[in-house]
GROMACS .gro file of N, CA and C in nm:
model
  486
    1MET      N    1  -0.047   4.699  -1.981
    1MET     CA    2  -0.176   4.637  -2.008
    1MET      C    3  -0.159   4.498  -2.069
    2LYS      N    4  -0.066   4.485  -2.167
    2LYS     CA    5  -0.042   4.356  -2.229
    2LYS      C    6   0.011   4.257  -2.127
    3LEU      N    7   0.092   4.307  -2.034
    3LEU     CA    8   0.149   4.221  -1.930
    3LEU      C    9   0.037   4.169  -1.839
    4GLU      N   10  -0.058   4.254  -1.804
    4GLU     CA   11  -0.171   4.212  -1.720
    4GLU      C   12  -0.255   4.105  -1.790
    5ILE      N   13  -0.280   4.120  -1.917
    5ILE     CA   14  -0.357   4.022  -1.994
    5ILE      C   15  -0.282   3.890  -2.000
    6ALA      N   16  -0.152   3.898  -2.025
    6ALA     CA   17  -0.071   3.776  -2.033
    6ALA      C   18  -0.070   3.704  -1.898
    7LEU      N   19  -0.057   3.777  -1.790
    7LEU     CA   20  -0.058   3.716  -1.656
    7LEU      C   21  -0.194   3.654  -1.625
    8THR      N   22  -0.299   3.722  -1.661
    8THR     CA   23  -0.434   3.670  -1.639
    8THR      C   24  -0.456   3.542  -1.718
    9MET      N   25  -0.414   3.544  -1.845
    9MET     CA   26  -0.430   3.425  -1.929
    9MET      C   27  -0.350   3.307  -1.875
   10SER      N   28  -0.227   3.331  -1.829
   10SER     CA   29  -0.147   3.221  -1.775
   10SER      C   30  -0.206   3.169  -1.646
   11LEU      N   31  -0.264   3.256  -1.566
   11LEU     CA   32  -0.330   3.214  -1.443
   11LEU      C   33  -0.452   3.128  -1.473
   12VAL      N   34  -0.534   3.168  -1.569
   12VAL     CA   35  -0.651   3.091  -1.610
   12VAL      C   36  -0.608   2.956  -1.665
   13ALA      N   37  -0.505   2.954  -1.747
   13ALA     CA   38  -0.455   2.829  -1.805
   13ALA      C   39  -0.404   2.736  -1.697
   14SER      N   40  -0.337   2.787  -1.595
   14SER     CA   41  -0.285   2.700  -1.489
   14SER      C   42  -0.399   2.637  -1.410
   15PHE      N   43  -0.509   2.709  -1.390
   15PHE     CA   44  -0.624   2.651  -1.322
   15PHE      C   45  -0.688   2.541  -1.407
   16ALA      N   46  -0.697   2.564  -1.535
   16ALA     CA   47  -0.757   2.465  -1.625
   16ALA      C   48  -0.674   2.337  -1.628
   17ILE      N   49  -0.543   2.351  -1.626
   17ILE     CA   50  -0.455   2.233  -1.628
   17ILE      C   51  -0.462   2.161  -1.494
   18ALA      N   52  -0.468   2.234  -1.383
   18ALA     CA   53  -0.466   2.174  -1.251
   18ALA      C   54  -0.600   2.110  -1.212
   19SER      N   55  -0.707   2.148  -1.277
   19SER     CA   56  -0.839   2.095  -1.242
   19SER      C   57  -0.855   1.953  -1.293
   20PRO      N   58  -0.891   1.859  -1.203
   20PRO     CA   59  -0.909   1.722  -1.251
   20PRO      C   60  -1.033   1.710  -1.338
   21ALA      N   61  -1.022   1.630  -1.440
   21ALA     CA   62  -1.136   1.606  -1.529
   21ALA      C   63  -1.235   1.514  -1.458
   22ILE      N   64  -1.360   1.539  -1.477
   22ILE     CA   65  -1.463   1.454  -1.419
   22ILE      C   66  -1.477   1.332  -1.508
   23ALA      N   67  -1.462   1.215  -1.446
   23ALA     CA   68  -1.469   1.090  -1.523
   23ALA      C   69  -1.609   1.071  -1.581
   24GLN      N   70  -1.611   1.030  -1.704
   24GLN     CA   71  -1.737   1.008  -1.775
   24GLN      C   72  -1.742   0.864  -1.824
   25PRO      N   73  -1.861   0.806  -1.834
   25PRO     CA   74  -1.870   0.672  -1.891
   25PRO      C   75  -1.838   0.677  -2.040
   26ASN      N   76  -1.786   0.567  -2.090
   26ASN     CA   77  -1.757   0.555  -2.231
   26ASN      C   78  -1.890   0.533  -2.304
   27THR      N   79  -1.923   0.620  -2.399
   27THR     CA   80  -2.053   0.611  -2.467
   27THR      C   81  -2.066   0.482  -2.547
   28GLY      N   82  -1.958   0.435  -2.605
   28GLY     CA   83  -1.961   0.308  -2.678
   28GLY      C   84  -1.990   0.192  -2.585
   29ASP      N   85  -1.929   0.194  -2.466
   29ASP     CA   86  -1.953   0.090  -2.367
   29ASP      C   87  -2.098   0.092  -2.319
   30LEU      N   88  -2.153   0.213  -2.301
   30LEU     CA   89  -2.293   0.226  -2.259
   30LEU      C   90  -2.386   0.167  -2.365
   31ALA      N   91  -2.360   0.198  -2.488
   31ALA     CA   92  -2.443   0.146  -2.598
   31ALA      C   93  -2.432  -0.006  -2.604
   32GLN      N   94  -2.310  -0.059  -2.590
   32GLN     CA   95  -2.291  -0.204  -2.592
   32GLN      C   96  -2.368  -0.272  -2.480
   33LEU      N   97  -2.363  -0.214  -2.360
   33LEU     CA   98  -2.434  -0.271  -2.246
   33LEU      C   99  -2.584  -0.273  -2.271
   34ARG      N  100  -2.638  -0.162  -2.319
   34ARG     CA  101  -2.782  -0.154  -2.344
   34ARG      C  102  -2.828  -0.253  -2.453
   35GLU      N  103  -2.744  -0.274  -2.554
   35GLU     CA  104  -2.781  -0.363  -2.665
   35GLU      C  105  -2.761  -0.511  -2.636
   36THR      N  106  -2.651  -0.543  -2.566
   36THR     CA  107  -2.614  -0.685  -2.551
   36THR      C  108  -2.617  -0.737  -2.408
   37LYS      N  109  -2.622  -0.649  -2.309
   37LYS     CA  110  -2.612  -0.685  -2.167
   37LYS      C  111  -2.479  -0.755  -2.136
   38THR      N  112  -2.381  -0.732  -2.220
   38THR     CA  113  -2.246  -0.784  -2.198
   38THR      C  114  -2.149  -0.669  -2.214
   39CYS      N  115  -2.069  -0.647  -2.108
   39CYS     CA  116  -1.975  -0.535  -2.115
   39CYS      C  117  -1.862  -0.560  -2.015
   40GLN      N  118  -1.782  -0.660  -2.042
   40GLN     CA  119  -1.669  -0.691  -1.955
   40GLN      C  120  -1.563  -0.583  -1.966
   41ARG      N  121  -1.507  -0.545  -1.850
   41ARG     CA  122  -1.400  -0.445  -1.842
   41ARG      C  123  -1.439  -0.310  -1.903
   42CYS      N  124  -1.567  -0.281  -1.905
   42CYS     CA  125  -1.615  -0.153  -1.961
   42CYS      C  126  -1.592  -0.037  -1.865
   43ASN      N  127  -1.586   0.082  -1.921
   43ASN     CA  128  -1.579   0.204  -1.840
   43ASN      C  129  -1.718   0.265  -1.834
   44LEU      N  130  -1.785   0.241  -1.721
   44LEU     CA  131  -1.918   0.296  -1.699
   44LEU      C  132  -1.916   0.387  -1.576
   45ASN      N  133  -1.802   0.448  -1.555
   45ASN     CA  134  -1.779   0.537  -1.442
   45ASN      C  135  -1.882   0.650  -1.442
   46GLY      N  136  -1.960   0.658  -1.334
   46GLY     CA  137  -2.059   0.764  -1.319
   46GLY      C  138  -2.183   0.750  -1.406
   47ALA      N  139  -2.201   0.637  -1.471
   47ALA     CA  140  -2.315   0.618  -1.562
   47ALA      C  141  -2.448   0.619  -1.486
   48ASP      N  142  -2.550   0.674  -1.548
   48ASP     CA  143  -2.686   0.669  -1.492
   48ASP      C  144  -2.758   0.550  -1.554
   49LEU      N  145  -2.765   0.442  -1.477
   49LEU     CA  146  -2.832   0.320  -1.520
   49LEU      C  147  -2.953   0.292  -1.431
   50SER      N  148  -3.008   0.396  -1.374
   50SER     CA  149  -3.121   0.379  -1.282
   50SER      C  150  -3.241   0.320  -1.356
   51GLY      N  151  -3.303   0.221  -1.292
   51GLY     CA  152  -3.424   0.160  -1.345
   51GLY      C  153  -3.403   0.067  -1.463
   52ILE      N  154  -3.281   0.045  -1.505
   52ILE     CA  155  -3.253  -0.037  -1.623
   52ILE      C  156  -3.269  -0.187  -1.592
   53ASP      N  157  -3.308  -0.264  -1.692
   53ASP     CA  158  -3.320  -0.410  -1.677
   53ASP      C  159  -3.191  -0.473  -1.727
   54LEU      N  160  -3.110  -0.520  -1.632
   54LEU     CA  161  -2.983  -0.584  -1.665
   54LEU      C  162  -2.981  -0.728  -1.610
   55ARG      N  163  -3.096  -0.792  -1.613
   55ARG     CA  164  -3.101  -0.932  -1.568
   55ARG      C  165  -3.001  -1.014  -1.648
   56GLY      N  166  -2.916  -1.089  -1.576
   56GLY     CA  167  -2.820  -1.177  -1.641
   56GLY      C  168  -2.705  -1.107  -1.711
   57ALA      N  169  -2.689  -0.978  -1.691
   57ALA     CA  170  -2.583  -0.903  -1.758
   57ALA      C  171  -2.445  -0.950  -1.714
   58ASP      N  172  -2.348  -0.939  -1.804
   58ASP     CA  173  -2.209  -0.972  -1.773
   58ASP      C  174  -2.130  -0.843  -1.765
   59LEU      N  175  -2.100  -0.803  -1.642
   59LEU     CA  176  -2.024  -0.681  -1.617
   59LEU      C  177  -1.895  -0.715  -1.542
   60THR      N  178  -1.837  -0.829  -1.575
   60THR     CA  179  -1.714  -0.874  -1.512
   60THR      C  180  -1.605  -0.769  -1.526
   61ASP      N  181  -1.542  -0.734  -1.414
   61ASP     CA  182  -1.429  -0.639  -1.410
   61ASP      C  183  -1.463  -0.500  -1.465
   62ALA      N  184  -1.590  -0.464  -1.471
   62ALA     CA  185  -1.631  -0.333  -1.522
   62ALA      C  186  -1.603  -0.223  -1.420
   63ASN      N  187  -1.584  -0.102  -1.468
   63ASN     CA  188  -1.566   0.016  -1.385
   63ASN      C  189  -1.701   0.086  -1.374
   64LEU      N  190  -1.763   0.071  -1.257
   64LEU     CA  191  -1.892   0.135  -1.231
   64LEU      C  192  -1.881   0.229  -1.111
   65ILE      N  193  -1.765   0.289  -1.094
   65ILE     CA  194  -1.744   0.381  -0.983
   65ILE      C  195  -1.847   0.493  -0.990
   66ASN      N  196  -1.914   0.516  -0.878
   66ASN     CA  197  -2.016   0.622  -0.865
   66ASN      C  198  -2.131   0.611  -0.964
   67ALA      N  199  -2.153   0.495  -1.020
   67ALA     CA  200  -2.266   0.475  -1.111
   67ALA      C  201  -2.397   0.476  -1.034
   68ASN      N  202  -2.504   0.517  -1.100
   68ASN     CA  203  -2.637   0.515  -1.040
   68ASN      C  204  -2.714   0.395  -1.095
   69LEU      N  205  -2.732   0.294  -1.010
   69LEU     CA  206  -2.805   0.173  -1.047
   69LEU      C  207  -2.929   0.159  -0.959
   70SER      N  208  -2.979   0.269  -0.908
   70SER     CA  209  -3.097   0.263  -0.822
   70SER      C  210  -3.216   0.207  -0.901
   71ASN      N  211  -3.291   0.123  -0.836
   71ASN     CA  212  -3.409   0.058  -0.894
   71ASN      C  213  -3.379  -0.028  -1.017
   72ALA      N  214  -3.253  -0.062  -1.040
   72ALA     CA  215  -3.215  -0.146  -1.154
   72ALA      C  216  -3.243  -0.292  -1.122
   73ASN      N  217  -3.270  -0.371  -1.225
   73ASN     CA  218  -3.289  -0.514  -1.210
   73ASN      C  219  -3.160  -0.582  -1.254
   74LEU      N  220  -3.085  -0.633  -1.157
   74LEU     CA  221  -2.958  -0.699  -1.183
   74LEU      C  222  -2.962  -0.845  -1.136
   75GLN      N  223  -3.080  -0.905  -1.141
   75GLN     CA  224  -3.092  -1.045  -1.101
   75GLN      C  225  -2.997  -1.130  -1.185
   76THR      N  226  -2.924  -1.218  -1.118
   76THR     CA  227  -2.827  -1.312  -1.177
   76THR      C  228  -2.717  -1.244  -1.258
   77ALA      N  229  -2.697  -1.114  -1.240
   77ALA     CA  230  -2.590  -1.044  -1.312
   77ALA      C  231  -2.454  -1.090  -1.262
   78ASP      N  232  -2.356  -1.088  -1.350
   78ASP     CA  233  -2.219  -1.125  -1.316
   78ASP      C  234  -2.137  -0.997  -1.302
   79LEU      N  235  -2.106  -0.963  -1.177
   79LEU     CA  236  -2.029  -0.843  -1.146
   79LEU      C  237  -1.897  -0.879  -1.080
   80ARG      N  238  -1.844  -0.997  -1.110
   80ARG     CA  239  -1.718  -1.041  -1.050
   80ARG      C  240  -1.608  -0.940  -1.081
   81GLY      N  241  -1.538  -0.900  -0.974
   81GLY     CA  242  -1.424  -0.811  -0.990
   81GLY      C  243  -1.458  -0.669  -1.032
   82ALA      N  244  -1.584  -0.635  -1.040
   82ALA     CA  245  -1.624  -0.500  -1.082
   82ALA      C  246  -1.589  -0.398  -0.973
   83ASP      N  247  -1.555  -0.277  -1.015
   83ASP     CA  248  -1.529  -0.168  -0.921
   83ASP      C  249  -1.658  -0.087  -0.910
   84LEU      N  250  -1.725  -0.104  -0.797
   84LEU     CA  251  -1.854  -0.040  -0.771
   84LEU      C  252  -1.843   0.061  -0.658
   85THR      N  253  -1.722   0.112  -0.638
   85THR     CA  254  -1.696   0.208  -0.531
   85THR      C  255  -1.794   0.325  -0.541
   86GLY      N  256  -1.864   0.352  -0.431
   86GLY     CA  257  -1.955   0.466  -0.426
   86GLY      C  258  -2.079   0.454  -0.514
   87ALA      N  259  -2.103   0.338  -0.572
   87ALA     CA  260  -2.221   0.321  -0.659
   87ALA      C  261  -2.350   0.327  -0.578
   88ASN      N  262  -2.457   0.370  -0.642
   88ASN     CA  263  -2.588   0.379  -0.578
   88ASN      C  264  -2.677   0.265  -0.630
   89PHE      N  265  -2.703   0.167  -0.540
   89PHE     CA  266  -2.789   0.054  -0.573
   89PHE      C  267  -2.922   0.062  -0.498
   90GLN      N  268  -2.959   0.179  -0.449
   90GLN     CA  269  -3.079   0.193  -0.367
   90GLN      C  270  -3.199   0.129  -0.436
   91MET      N  271  -3.262   0.034  -0.365
   91MET     CA  272  -3.383  -0.036  -0.408
   91MET      C  273  -3.362  -0.122  -0.535
   92ALA      N  274  -3.238  -0.155  -0.568
   92ALA     CA  275  -3.210  -0.240  -0.684
   92ALA      C  276  -3.233  -0.387  -0.646
   93ASP      N  277  -3.248  -0.472  -0.747
   93ASP     CA  278  -3.266  -0.616  -0.725
   93ASP      C  279  -3.141  -0.688  -0.776
   94LEU      N  280  -3.064  -0.740  -0.682
   94LEU     CA  281  -2.942  -0.815  -0.711
   94LEU      C  282  -2.958  -0.960  -0.668
   95THR      N  283  -3.078  -1.013  -0.677
   95THR     CA  284  -3.103  -1.152  -0.641
   95THR      C  285  -3.012  -1.244  -0.723
   96GLN      N  286  -2.941  -1.329  -0.653
   96GLN     CA  287  -2.850  -1.428  -0.712
   96GLN      C  288  -2.739  -1.366  -0.798
   97ALA      N  289  -2.708  -1.240  -0.775
   97ALA     CA  290  -2.599  -1.175  -0.848
   97ALA      C  291  -2.465  -1.227  -0.797
   98ASN      N  292  -2.367  -1.230  -0.886
   98ASN     CA  293  -2.233  -1.273  -0.850
   98ASN      C  294  -2.145  -1.150  -0.835
   99LEU      N  295  -2.112  -1.117  -0.709
   99LEU     CA  296  -2.029  -1.002  -0.678
   99LEU      C  297  -1.896  -1.047  -0.617
  100ASN      N  298  -1.851  -1.164  -0.655
  100ASN     CA  299  -1.727  -1.220  -0.605
  100ASN      C  300  -1.611  -1.124  -0.635
  101SER      N  301  -1.537  -1.089  -0.530
  101SER     CA  302  -1.420  -1.000  -0.541
  101SER      C  303  -1.452  -0.861  -0.595
  102ALA      N  304  -1.577  -0.821  -0.592
  102ALA     CA  305  -1.614  -0.685  -0.636
  102ALA      C  306  -1.579  -0.584  -0.527
  103ASN      N  307  -1.559  -0.459  -0.567
  103ASN     CA  308  -1.532  -0.352  -0.472
  103ASN      C  309  -1.659  -0.269  -0.458
  104LEU      N  310  -1.725  -0.284  -0.342
  104LEU     CA  311  -1.847  -0.209  -0.312
  104LEU      C  312  -1.823  -0.111  -0.198
  105SER      N  313  -1.699  -0.072  -0.175
  105SER     CA  314  -1.672   0.020  -0.064
  105SER      C  315  -1.748   0.150  -0.086
  106THR      N  316  -1.806   0.198   0.021
  106THR     CA  317  -1.889   0.320   0.027
  106THR      C  318  -2.012   0.316  -0.062
  107ALA      N  319  -2.049   0.200  -0.114
  107ALA     CA  320  -2.169   0.190  -0.199
  107ALA      C  321  -2.296   0.204  -0.116
  108ASN      N  322  -2.401   0.255  -0.178
  108ASN     CA  323  -2.532   0.269  -0.114
  108ASN      C  324  -2.622   0.156  -0.162
  109LEU      N  325  -2.653   0.063  -0.071
  109LEU     CA  326  -2.739  -0.051  -0.103
  109LEU      C  327  -2.864  -0.047  -0.016
  110LEU      N  328  -2.912   0.070   0.017
  110LEU     CA  329  -3.029   0.089   0.100
  110LEU      C  330  -3.151   0.022   0.036
  111GLY      N  331  -3.211  -0.073   0.109
  111GLY     CA  332  -3.331  -0.140   0.061
  111GLY      C  333  -3.309  -0.233  -0.056
  112THR      N  334  -3.184  -0.264  -0.088
  112THR     CA  335  -3.152  -0.350  -0.202
  112THR      C  336  -3.181  -0.496  -0.170
  113VAL      N  337  -3.225  -0.571  -0.270
  113VAL     CA  338  -3.248  -0.715  -0.254
  113VAL      C  339  -3.124  -0.788  -0.304
  114LEU      N  340  -3.059  -0.860  -0.213
  114LEU     CA  341  -2.940  -0.939  -0.247
  114LEU      C  342  -2.963  -1.084  -0.203
  115LEU      N  343  -3.081  -1.131  -0.224
  115LEU     CA  344  -3.120  -1.267  -0.188
  115LEU      C  345  -3.032  -1.367  -0.262
  116ASP      N  346  -2.965  -1.456  -0.187
  116ASP     CA  347  -2.877  -1.559  -0.245
  116ASP      C  348  -2.761  -1.500  -0.327
  117ALA      N  349  -2.724  -1.376  -0.302
  117ALA     CA  350  -2.613  -1.313  -0.376
  117ALA      C  351  -2.479  -1.366  -0.327
  118ASN      N  352  -2.381  -1.367  -0.417
  118ASN     CA  353  -2.246  -1.411  -0.384
  118ASN      C  354  -2.157  -1.288  -0.365
  119LEU      N  355  -2.122  -1.260  -0.238
  119LEU     CA  356  -2.036  -1.148  -0.205
  119LEU      C  357  -1.901  -1.199  -0.153
  120ASP      N  358  -1.864  -1.318  -0.193
  120ASP     CA  359  -1.741  -1.382  -0.150
  120ASP      C  360  -1.621  -1.294  -0.186
  121SER      N  361  -1.538  -1.265  -0.086
  121SER     CA  362  -1.414  -1.187  -0.103
  121SER      C  363  -1.438  -1.044  -0.154
  122ALA      N  364  -1.559  -0.993  -0.143
  122ALA     CA  365  -1.589  -0.856  -0.187
  122ALA      C  366  -1.542  -0.755  -0.082
  123ASP      N  367  -1.507  -0.636  -0.126
  123ASP     CA  368  -1.474  -0.527  -0.036
  123ASP      C  369  -1.602  -0.447  -0.012
  124LEU      N  370  -1.657  -0.464   0.108
  124LEU     CA  371  -1.783  -0.398   0.143
  124LEU      C  372  -1.760  -0.286   0.245
  125SER      N  373  -1.635  -0.248   0.266
  125SER     CA  374  -1.604  -0.149   0.369
  125SER      C  375  -1.685  -0.021   0.351
  126LYS      N  376  -1.746   0.021   0.460
  126LYS     CA  377  -1.827   0.143   0.467
  126LYS      C  378  -1.949   0.143   0.375
  127ALA      N  379  -1.991   0.027   0.328
  127ALA     CA  380  -2.112   0.018   0.246
  127ALA      C  381  -2.236   0.031   0.334
  128ASN      N  382  -2.344   0.078   0.276
  128ASN     CA  383  -2.469   0.097   0.348
  128ASN      C  384  -2.572  -0.006   0.299
  129PHE      N  385  -2.600  -0.106   0.386
  129PHE     CA  386  -2.698  -0.210   0.355
  129PHE      C  387  -2.825  -0.188   0.439
  130TYR      N  388  -2.853  -0.066   0.477
  130TYR     CA  389  -2.968  -0.037   0.563
  130TYR      C  390  -3.096  -0.093   0.499
  131GLY      N  391  -3.165  -0.181   0.573
  131GLY     CA  392  -3.292  -0.236   0.528
  131GLY      C  393  -3.282  -0.331   0.409
  132ALA      N  394  -3.161  -0.377   0.375
  132ALA     CA  395  -3.143  -0.465   0.259
  132ALA      C  396  -3.187  -0.608   0.291
  133ASP      N  397  -3.226  -0.683   0.189
  133ASP     CA  398  -3.261  -0.824   0.202
  133ASP      C  399  -3.138  -0.905   0.163
  134LEU      N  400  -3.068  -0.956   0.264
  134LEU     CA  401  -2.944  -1.030   0.245
  134LEU      C  402  -2.959  -1.177   0.283
  135ARG      N  403  -3.081  -1.227   0.277
  135ARG     CA  404  -3.103  -1.366   0.314
  135ARG      C  405  -3.020  -1.459   0.226
  136ARG      N  406  -2.952  -1.550   0.293
  136ARG     CA  407  -2.870  -1.654   0.231
  136ARG      C  408  -2.756  -1.600   0.144
  137ALA      N  409  -2.720  -1.473   0.161
  137ALA     CA  410  -2.608  -1.417   0.087
  137ALA      C  411  -2.477  -1.475   0.141
  138ASN      N  412  -2.379  -1.490   0.052
  138ASN     CA  413  -2.249  -1.545   0.088
  138ASN      C  414  -2.150  -1.431   0.112
  139PHE      N  415  -2.103  -1.420   0.238
  139PHE     CA  416  -2.008  -1.316   0.276
  139PHE      C  417  -1.869  -1.372   0.306
  140ARG      N  418  -1.841  -1.497   0.270
  140ARG     CA  419  -1.711  -1.557   0.303
  140ARG      C  420  -1.597  -1.472   0.247
  141GLY      N  421  -1.505  -1.437   0.335
  141GLY     CA  422  -1.387  -1.362   0.295
  141GLY      C  423  -1.412  -1.216   0.262
  142ALA      N  424  -1.533  -1.168   0.280
  142ALA     CA  425  -1.565  -1.028   0.248
  142ALA      C  426  -1.511  -0.934   0.356
  143ASN      N  427  -1.472  -0.815   0.315
  143ASN     CA  428  -1.430  -0.711   0.407
  143ASN      C  429  -1.557  -0.636   0.450
  144ILE      N  430  -1.595  -0.654   0.576
  144ILE     CA  431  -1.718  -0.591   0.625
  144ILE      C  432  -1.687  -0.482   0.729
  145LYS      N  433  -1.569  -0.424   0.719
  145LYS     CA  434  -1.528  -0.317   0.810
  145LYS      C  435  -1.619  -0.195   0.793
  146GLU      N  436  -1.679  -0.153   0.903
  146GLU     CA  437  -1.766  -0.035   0.911
  146GLU      C  438  -1.888  -0.042   0.819
  147VAL      N  439  -1.939  -0.162   0.794
  147VAL     CA  440  -2.059  -0.178   0.711
  147VAL      C  441  -2.183  -0.150   0.796
  148ASN      N  442  -2.282  -0.085   0.737
  148ASN     CA  443  -2.408  -0.059   0.804
  148ASN      C  444  -2.509  -0.167   0.764
  149PHE      N  445  -2.535  -0.260   0.859
  149PHE     CA  446  -2.633  -0.366   0.837
  149PHE      C  447  -2.763  -0.337   0.913
  150PHE      N  448  -2.781  -0.214   0.962
  150PHE     CA  449  -2.898  -0.183   1.043
  150PHE      C  450  -3.026  -0.210   0.964
  151GLY      N  451  -3.116  -0.288   1.024
  151GLY     CA  452  -3.245  -0.318   0.963
  151GLY      C  453  -3.238  -0.416   0.848
  152ALA      N  454  -3.119  -0.470   0.819
  152ALA     CA  455  -3.105  -0.566   0.709
  152ALA      C  456  -3.149  -0.705   0.754
  153ASN      N  457  -3.204  -0.783   0.662
  153ASN     CA  458  -3.243  -0.921   0.690
  153ASN      C  459  -3.125  -1.010   0.651
  154LEU      N  460  -3.058  -1.065   0.753
  154LEU     CA  461  -2.939  -1.148   0.734
  154LEU      C  462  -2.967  -1.296   0.761
  155GLU      N  463  -3.094  -1.333   0.758
  155GLU     CA  464  -3.131  -1.471   0.787
  155GLU      C  465  -3.062  -1.568   0.689
  156GLY      N  466  -2.990  -1.663   0.747
  156GLY     CA  467  -2.921  -1.764   0.667
  156GLY      C  468  -2.798  -1.716   0.593
  157ALA      N  469  -2.754  -1.591   0.620
  157ALA     CA  470  -2.634  -1.539   0.554
  157ALA      C  471  -2.513  -1.622   0.593
  158ILE      N  472  -2.422  -1.643   0.502
  158ILE     CA  473  -2.306  -1.728   0.522
  158ILE      C  474  -2.182  -1.643   0.537
  159GLY      N  475  -2.098  -1.677   0.634
  159GLY     CA  476  -1.968  -1.613   0.649
  159GLY      C  477  -1.965  -1.491   0.737
  160LEU      N  478  -2.074  -1.460   0.806
  160LEU     CA  479  -2.073  -1.348   0.900
  160LEU      C  480  -2.055  -1.403   1.041
  161GLU      N  481  -1.962  -1.345   1.113
  161GLU     CA  482  -1.939  -1.386   1.252
  161GLU      C  483  -2.055  -1.335   1.338
  162PRO      N  484  -2.104  -1.420   1.431
  162PRO     CA  485  -2.214  -1.373   1.517
  162PRO      C  486  -2.171  -1.264   1.613
   0.00000   0.00000   0.00000
């Protein structure tokens, strides 16, 4: 009986050790962002920032992997070098945002406004820009492999091959 309990406990322990931890945003970084709108190199992995007003925020090199920024106001925000892999920007406003060298691979930007946004050298692979407003956006050097631009307004966009 003791042997069975010991084996069961070691089996349970091995599963607990082998299971990857779910990444969480740093609570201090979240508080700093909400108070100051400045959070360079912050860990906001998986953060729920939906509907938040981050106009002019500085999120340079921040980790926003799988973050929810749907309906957020990010006008003129600085997201240079930020990791936005898998982030949800559905219906967000990124007018004049700086996304230079940002990683937006697999991000959802459905209906997002990116008017005059800087996406220079950004990784946009497999991103969804369905119905997005991309007028006059800068795509020079961006990776647009397998990007969904269906229904997007690309009038005056720079750096896209016809």
